[in-house]
Amino acid sequence: MNQYSMIIQWSNEDRLFLVTIPEFEDRVIMPCTHGKTREEAIRNGEEVIEMYLESWQAEGQSIPEPSTLQIA
């Protein structure tokens, strides 16, 4: 399982759950995927993360670091 964040939000307009990956926002158009159900959106988000990481690695591009929760 990857350590990247996913924000899943319902869209009344699209009638879908939309997925945003905060760590990829400066490199990928967001939202980057969706799903008819929350579970489908999560699966699709994980696939997109893997796809981008593999692509960036194959192209020799830098890989964004996963965000971590900072507890005070």
Coordinates of N, CA and C in Angstrom, one line a residue, residues 1-70:
M1 N 0.8 -1.2 0.0 CA 0.0 0.0 0.0 C 0.9 1.2 0.0
N2 N 0.5 2.2 -0.8 CA 1.3 3.4 -0.9 C 1.0 4.4 0.3
Q3 N 1.8 5.4 0.5 CA 1.7 6.3 1.6 C 1.2 7.7 1.2
Y4 N 0.7 7.8 0.0 CA 0.3 9.1 -0.5 C -1.2 9.4 0.0
S5 N -1.5 10.6 0.1 CA -2.8 11.1 0.5 C -3.8 11.1 -0.6
M6 N -5.0 10.8 -0.3 CA -6.1 11.0 -1.2 C -7.3 11.7 -0.6
I7 N -7.8 12.7 -1.3 CA -9.0 13.4 -0.8 C -10.1 12.9 -1.7
I8 N -11.2 12.4 -1.1 CA -12.3 11.9 -1.9 C -13.5 12.8 -1.5
Q9 N -14.1 13.4 -2.6 CA -15.2 14.3 -2.4 C -16.3 13.9 -3.3
W10 N -17.6 14.0 -2.8 CA -18.7 13.7 -3.7 C -19.0 15.0 -4.5
S11 N -19.3 14.7 -5.8 CA -19.7 15.8 -6.7 C -21.1 15.7 -7.2
N12 N -22.0 16.6 -6.7 CA -23.4 16.5 -7.2 C -23.5 16.7 -8.7
E13 N -22.6 17.6 -9.2 CA -22.7 17.8 -10.7 C -22.3 16.6 -11.5
D14 N -21.3 15.9 -11.1 CA -20.9 14.7 -11.8 C -21.5 13.4 -11.3
R15 N -22.1 13.4 -10.1 CA -22.7 12.3 -9.5 C -21.7 11.2 -9.3
L16 N -20.5 11.6 -8.9 CA -19.4 10.6 -8.7 C -18.6 11.1 -7.5
F17 N -17.8 10.2 -7.0 CA -16.8 10.6 -6.0 C -15.5 10.9 -6.7
L18 N -15.0 12.1 -6.5 CA -13.8 12.6 -7.2 C -12.6 12.5 -6.3
V19 N -11.4 12.1 -6.9 CA -10.2 11.9 -6.1 C -9.1 12.9 -6.5
T20 N -8.6 13.5 -5.4 CA -7.5 14.4 -5.5 C -6.3 13.8 -4.7
I21 N -5.1 13.9 -5.3 CA -3.9 13.5 -4.6 C -3.0 14.7 -4.3
P22 N -3.1 15.2 -3.1 CA -2.4 16.5 -2.8 C -1.0 16.6 -3.2
E23 N -0.2 15.5 -3.0 CA 1.2 15.5 -3.3 C 1.5 15.6 -4.8
F24 N 0.5 15.4 -5.6 CA 0.7 15.4 -7.1 C 0.1 16.7 -7.7
E25 N -0.5 17.6 -6.9 CA -1.3 18.7 -7.4 C -0.5 19.6 -8.4
D26 N 0.8 19.8 -8.1 CA 1.6 20.6 -9.0 C 2.1 19.9 -10.3
R27 N 1.8 18.7 -10.4 CA 2.2 17.9 -11.6 C 1.1 17.3 -12.4
V28 N -0.1 17.2 -11.8 CA -1.2 16.4 -12.5 C -2.5 17.3 -12.3
I29 N -3.3 17.3 -13.4 CA -4.6 18.0 -13.3 C -5.5 17.2 -12.3
M30 N -6.0 18.0 -11.4 CA -6.9 17.4 -10.3 C -8.3 17.8 -10.6
P31 N -9.3 17.0 -10.2 CA -9.2 15.7 -9.7 C -8.6 14.8 -10.7
C32 N -7.9 13.7 -10.3 CA -7.2 12.9 -11.2 C -8.0 11.6 -11.6
T33 N -9.0 11.2 -10.8 CA -9.8 10.1 -11.1 C -11.1 10.2 -10.3
H34 N -11.9 9.2 -10.5 CA -13.2 9.2 -9.8 C -13.8 7.8 -9.7
G35 N -14.9 7.6 -9.0 CA -15.6 6.3 -8.9 C -17.1 6.5 -8.6
K36 N -17.9 5.6 -9.0 CA -19.3 5.6 -8.7 C -19.6 5.4 -7.2
T37 N -18.7 4.6 -6.6 CA -18.8 4.4 -5.1 C -17.5 4.9 -4.5
R38 N -17.5 5.1 -3.2 CA -16.3 5.5 -2.5 C -15.2 4.5 -2.6
E39 N -15.6 3.2 -2.6 CA -14.6 2.1 -2.7 C -14.0 2.1 -4.1
E40 N -14.8 2.3 -5.1 CA -14.2 2.4 -6.5 C -13.3 3.6 -6.6
A41 N -13.6 4.7 -6.0 CA -12.8 5.9 -6.1 C -11.4 5.6 -5.4
I42 N -11.5 4.9 -4.3 CA -10.2 4.6 -3.6 C -9.4 3.7 -4.5
R43 N -9.9 2.6 -5.0 CA -9.2 1.7 -5.9 C -8.6 2.5 -7.1
N44 N -9.4 3.3 -7.7 CA -8.9 4.0 -8.9 C -7.8 5.0 -8.5
G45 N -7.9 5.6 -7.3 CA -6.9 6.6 -6.8 C -5.6 5.8 -6.6
E46 N -5.7 4.6 -6.0 CA -4.4 3.9 -5.8 C -3.8 3.4 -7.1
E47 N -4.6 3.1 -8.1 CA -4.1 2.7 -9.4 C -3.4 3.9 -10.1
V48 N -4.0 5.1 -10.0 CA -3.4 6.3 -10.6 C -2.1 6.6 -9.9
I49 N -2.0 6.5 -8.6 CA -0.8 6.8 -7.9 C 0.3 5.9 -8.4
E50 N 0.0 4.6 -8.5 CA 1.0 3.6 -9.0 C 1.4 3.9 -10.4
M51 N 0.5 4.3 -11.2 CA 0.8 4.6 -12.6 C 1.7 5.8 -12.8
Y52 N 1.4 6.8 -12.0 CA 2.3 8.0 -12.1 C 3.7 7.7 -11.6
L53 N 3.7 7.1 -10.4 CA 5.0 6.8 -9.8 C 5.9 5.9 -10.8
E54 N 5.3 4.9 -11.4 CA 6.0 4.1 -12.4 C 6.5 4.9 -13.6
S55 N 5.6 5.7 -14.1 CA 5.9 6.6 -15.2 C 7.0 7.5 -14.9
W56 N 6.9 8.2 -13.8 CA 8.0 9.2 -13.4 C 9.3 8.5 -13.2
Q57 N 9.3 7.3 -12.6 CA 10.5 6.6 -12.4 C 11.1 6.2 -13.7
A58 N 10.3 5.6 -14.6 CA 10.8 5.2 -15.9 C 11.4 6.3 -16.7
E59 N 10.9 7.6 -16.6 CA 11.3 8.7 -17.3 C 12.5 9.4 -16.6
G60 N 12.9 8.9 -15.4 CA 13.9 9.5 -14.7 C 13.6 10.8 -14.0
Q61 N 12.3 11.1 -13.8 CA 11.8 12.3 -13.1 C 11.8 12.1 -11.6
S62 N 11.9 13.2 -10.9 CA 11.8 13.1 -9.4 C 10.4 12.6 -9.0
I63 N 10.4 12.0 -7.9 CA 9.2 11.4 -7.3 C 8.8 12.3 -6.1
P64 N 7.5 12.8 -6.1 CA 7.1 13.6 -4.9 C 7.1 12.8 -3.6
E65 N 7.5 13.4 -2.5 CA 7.5 12.7 -1.2 C 6.1 12.6 -0.7
P66 N 5.7 11.5 -0.1 CA 4.4 11.4 0.6 C 4.3 12.4 1.8
S67 N 3.2 13.0 2.0 CA 3.0 13.9 3.1 C 2.8 13.0 4.4
T68 N 3.3 13.5 5.5 CA 3.1 12.8 6.7 C 2.3 13.7 7.7
L69 N 1.6 13.1 8.6 CA 0.8 13.9 9.6 C 1.8 14.3 10.7
Q70 N 1.7 15.6 10.9 CA 2.6 16.2 12.0 C 1.8 16.5 13.2

